GROMACS .gro file of C-alpha atoms in nm:
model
  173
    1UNK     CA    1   0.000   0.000   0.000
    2UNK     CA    2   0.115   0.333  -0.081
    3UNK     CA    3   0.126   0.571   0.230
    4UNK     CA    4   0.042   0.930   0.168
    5UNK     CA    5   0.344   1.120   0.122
    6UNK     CA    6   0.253   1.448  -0.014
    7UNK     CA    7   0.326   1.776   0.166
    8UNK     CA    8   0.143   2.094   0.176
    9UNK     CA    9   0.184   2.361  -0.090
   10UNK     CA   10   0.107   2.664  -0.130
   11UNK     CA   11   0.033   2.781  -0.520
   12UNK     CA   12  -0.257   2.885  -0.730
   13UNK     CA   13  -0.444   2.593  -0.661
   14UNK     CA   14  -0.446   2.666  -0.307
   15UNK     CA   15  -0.723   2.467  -0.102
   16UNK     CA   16  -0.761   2.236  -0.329
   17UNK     CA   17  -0.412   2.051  -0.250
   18UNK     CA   18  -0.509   2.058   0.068
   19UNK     CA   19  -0.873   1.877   0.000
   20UNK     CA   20  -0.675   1.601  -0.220
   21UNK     CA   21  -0.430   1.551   0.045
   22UNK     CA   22  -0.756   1.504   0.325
   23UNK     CA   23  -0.946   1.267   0.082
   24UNK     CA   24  -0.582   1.067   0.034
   25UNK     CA   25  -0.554   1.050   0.363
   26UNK     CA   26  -0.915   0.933   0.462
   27UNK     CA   27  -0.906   0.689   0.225
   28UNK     CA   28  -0.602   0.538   0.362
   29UNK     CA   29  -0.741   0.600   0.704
   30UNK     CA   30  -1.042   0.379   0.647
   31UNK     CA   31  -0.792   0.112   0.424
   32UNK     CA   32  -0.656   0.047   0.758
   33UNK     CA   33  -0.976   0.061   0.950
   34UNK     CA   34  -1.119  -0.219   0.772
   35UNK     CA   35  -0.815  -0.396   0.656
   36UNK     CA   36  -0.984  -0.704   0.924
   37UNK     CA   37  -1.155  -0.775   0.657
   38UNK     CA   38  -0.847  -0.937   0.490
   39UNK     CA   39  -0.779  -1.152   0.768
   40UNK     CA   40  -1.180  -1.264   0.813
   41UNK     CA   41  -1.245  -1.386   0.524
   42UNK     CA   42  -0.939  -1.583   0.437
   43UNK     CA   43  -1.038  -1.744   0.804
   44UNK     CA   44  -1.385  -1.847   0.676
   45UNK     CA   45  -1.258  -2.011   0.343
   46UNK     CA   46  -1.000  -2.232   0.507
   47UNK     CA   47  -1.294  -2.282   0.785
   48UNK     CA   48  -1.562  -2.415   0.577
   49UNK     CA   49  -1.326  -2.563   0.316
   50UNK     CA   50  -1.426  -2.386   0.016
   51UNK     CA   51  -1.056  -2.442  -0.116
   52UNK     CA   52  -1.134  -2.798  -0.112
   53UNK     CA   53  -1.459  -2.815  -0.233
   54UNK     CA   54  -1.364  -2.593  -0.572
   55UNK     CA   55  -1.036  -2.843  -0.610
   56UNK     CA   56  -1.264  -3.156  -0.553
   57UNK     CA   57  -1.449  -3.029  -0.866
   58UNK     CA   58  -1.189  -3.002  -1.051
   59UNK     CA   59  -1.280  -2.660  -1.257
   60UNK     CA   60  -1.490  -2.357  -1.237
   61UNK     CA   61  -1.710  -2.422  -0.987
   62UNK     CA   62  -2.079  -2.246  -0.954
   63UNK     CA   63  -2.193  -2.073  -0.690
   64UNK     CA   64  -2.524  -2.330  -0.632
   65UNK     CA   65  -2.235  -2.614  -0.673
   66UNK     CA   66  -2.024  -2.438  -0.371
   67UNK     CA   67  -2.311  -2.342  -0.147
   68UNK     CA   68  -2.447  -2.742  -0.179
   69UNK     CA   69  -2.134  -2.827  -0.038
   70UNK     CA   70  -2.078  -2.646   0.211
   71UNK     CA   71  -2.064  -2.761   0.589
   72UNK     CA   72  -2.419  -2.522   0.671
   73UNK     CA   73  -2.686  -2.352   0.516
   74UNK     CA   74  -2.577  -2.016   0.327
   75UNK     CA   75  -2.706  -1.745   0.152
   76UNK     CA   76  -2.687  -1.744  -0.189
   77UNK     CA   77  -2.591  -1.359  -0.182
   78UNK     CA   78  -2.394  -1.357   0.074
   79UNK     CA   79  -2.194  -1.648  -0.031
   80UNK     CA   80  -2.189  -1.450  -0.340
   81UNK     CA   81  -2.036  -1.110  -0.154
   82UNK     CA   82  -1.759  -1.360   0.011
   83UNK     CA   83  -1.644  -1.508  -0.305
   84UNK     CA   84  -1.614  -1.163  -0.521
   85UNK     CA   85  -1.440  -1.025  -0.195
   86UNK     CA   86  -1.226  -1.284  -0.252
   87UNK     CA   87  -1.161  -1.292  -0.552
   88UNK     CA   88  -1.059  -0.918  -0.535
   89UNK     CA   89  -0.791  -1.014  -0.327
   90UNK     CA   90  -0.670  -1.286  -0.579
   91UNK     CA   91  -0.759  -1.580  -0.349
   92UNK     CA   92  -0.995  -1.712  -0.616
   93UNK     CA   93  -1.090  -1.656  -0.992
   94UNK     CA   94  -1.438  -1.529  -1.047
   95UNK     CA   95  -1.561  -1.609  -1.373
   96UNK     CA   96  -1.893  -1.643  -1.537
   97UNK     CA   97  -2.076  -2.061  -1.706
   98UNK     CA   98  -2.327  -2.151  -1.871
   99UNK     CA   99  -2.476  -2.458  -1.655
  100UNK     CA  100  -2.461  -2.766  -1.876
  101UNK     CA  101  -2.839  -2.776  -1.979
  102UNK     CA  102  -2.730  -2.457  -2.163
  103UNK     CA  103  -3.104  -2.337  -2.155
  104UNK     CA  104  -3.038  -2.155  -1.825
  105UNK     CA  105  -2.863  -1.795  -1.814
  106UNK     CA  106  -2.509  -1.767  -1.715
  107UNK     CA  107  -2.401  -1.916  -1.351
  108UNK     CA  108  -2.136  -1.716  -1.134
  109UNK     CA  109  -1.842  -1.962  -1.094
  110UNK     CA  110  -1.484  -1.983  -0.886
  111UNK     CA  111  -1.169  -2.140  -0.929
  112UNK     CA  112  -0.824  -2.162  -0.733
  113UNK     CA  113  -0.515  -1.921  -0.800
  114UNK     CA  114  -0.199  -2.033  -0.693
  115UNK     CA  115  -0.271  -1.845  -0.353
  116UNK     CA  116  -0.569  -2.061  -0.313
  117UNK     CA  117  -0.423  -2.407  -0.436
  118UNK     CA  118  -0.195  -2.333  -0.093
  119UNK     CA  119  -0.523  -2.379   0.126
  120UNK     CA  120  -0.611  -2.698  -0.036
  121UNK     CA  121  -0.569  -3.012   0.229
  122UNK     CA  122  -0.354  -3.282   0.162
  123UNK     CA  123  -0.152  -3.098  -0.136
  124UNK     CA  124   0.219  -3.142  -0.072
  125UNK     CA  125   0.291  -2.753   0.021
  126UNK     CA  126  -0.008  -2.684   0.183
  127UNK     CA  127   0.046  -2.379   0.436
  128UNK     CA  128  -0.337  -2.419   0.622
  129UNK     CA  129  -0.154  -2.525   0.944
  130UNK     CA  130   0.074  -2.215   0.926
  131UNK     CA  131  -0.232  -2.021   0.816
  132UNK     CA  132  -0.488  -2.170   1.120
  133UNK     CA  133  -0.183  -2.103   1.372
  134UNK     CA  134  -0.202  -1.724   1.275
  135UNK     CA  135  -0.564  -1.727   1.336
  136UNK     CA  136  -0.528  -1.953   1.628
  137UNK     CA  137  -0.231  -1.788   1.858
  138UNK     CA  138  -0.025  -1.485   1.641
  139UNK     CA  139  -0.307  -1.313   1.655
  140UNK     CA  140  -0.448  -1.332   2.044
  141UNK     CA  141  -0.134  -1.143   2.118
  142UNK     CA  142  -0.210  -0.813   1.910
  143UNK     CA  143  -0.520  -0.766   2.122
  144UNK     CA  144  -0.267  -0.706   2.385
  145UNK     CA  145  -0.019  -0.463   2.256
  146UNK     CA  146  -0.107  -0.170   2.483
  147UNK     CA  147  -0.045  -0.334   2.748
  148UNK     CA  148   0.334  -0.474   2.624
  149UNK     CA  149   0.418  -0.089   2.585
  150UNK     CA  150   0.425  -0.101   2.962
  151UNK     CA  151   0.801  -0.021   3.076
  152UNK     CA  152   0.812  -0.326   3.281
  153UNK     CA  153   0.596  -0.578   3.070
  154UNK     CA  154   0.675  -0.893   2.847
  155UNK     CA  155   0.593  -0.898   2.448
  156UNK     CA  156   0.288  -0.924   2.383
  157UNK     CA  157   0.301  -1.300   2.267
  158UNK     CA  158   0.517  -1.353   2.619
  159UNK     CA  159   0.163  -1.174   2.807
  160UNK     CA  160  -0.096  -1.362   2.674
  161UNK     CA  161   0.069  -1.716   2.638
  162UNK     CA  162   0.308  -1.688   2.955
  163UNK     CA  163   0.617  -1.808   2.740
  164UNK     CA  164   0.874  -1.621   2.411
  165UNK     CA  165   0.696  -1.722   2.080
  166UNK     CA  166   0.970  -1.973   1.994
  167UNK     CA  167   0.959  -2.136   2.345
  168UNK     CA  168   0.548  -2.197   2.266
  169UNK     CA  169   0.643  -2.313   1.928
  170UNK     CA  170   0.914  -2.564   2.066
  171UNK     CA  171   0.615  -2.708   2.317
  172UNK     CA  172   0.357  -2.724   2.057
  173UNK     CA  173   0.504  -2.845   1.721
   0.00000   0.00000   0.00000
């Protein structure tokens, strides 16, 4: 992500540097605000496995297909919203079919990207236990962070799990 970097200056255009610079700047502001979202919805793809259900079909895979195999009942539309977000971040391919009746209109379909064939189970350089262990315990310790500013406190990671992040790792590979 580019930061704003842009000063200040005066010239003939006056206030309207200055407006530029605040929209920059908000934008960025609320980048960073919601950049959870990231984080949340990689989570619920490994959780559900929708990686593993579009690599057991081997192709593009529709949206009815995915939601019918899916661990619990979903919204069409909001399974929808997930996937495009998704796909905007390059996790998945969003692409449109033609169901193979061919009567029907076009079907909105999903395939794995290399990013995505990394969250598939049982492939050789699957990173889903690296992945689930972010969620799971490298995260817990950013709620915290505050309170590891505190002259005489541990790390963060040392606060919440009593023990140096490689220590944790040595007792619970």
């Amino acid at each position: 992500m580019k930061l704003v970097e842009a000063t200040y200056k005066e010239n003939e255009r006056g206030c309207e540097i200055e407006d530029e610079l605040l929209q920059a700047a908000h934008a960025q502001l609320w980048t960073q605000v919601f950049s959870f979202a990231h984080f949340q919805t990689l989570r619920c793809t490994i959780e559900l496995p929708i990686p593993d259900i579009i690599h057991a079909h081997a192709g593009p895979t529709s949206l009815s297909h995915l939601a019918s195999h899916l661990p619990l009942p979903s919204s069409p539309n909001c399974l929808l919203r997930l996937m495009c977000f998704l796909s905007h971040l390059n996790i998945y391919k969003h692409s449109m079919i033609t169901p193979s009746g061919g009567d029907e209109s076009e079907e909105d379909a999903f395939e794995l990207t290399p990013l995505s064939r990394l969250l598939v189970r049982g492939e050789e350089k699957n990173m889903v236990p690296m992945v689930t262990v972010g969620f799971n315990v490298l995260m817990v310790p950013w709620h915290h962070i505050i309170g590891s500013l505190e002259k005489s406190s541990d790390n963060a990671f040392k606060r919440v799990f009593g023990v140096e992040f490689y220590e944790y790792a040595q007792q619970n590979v």
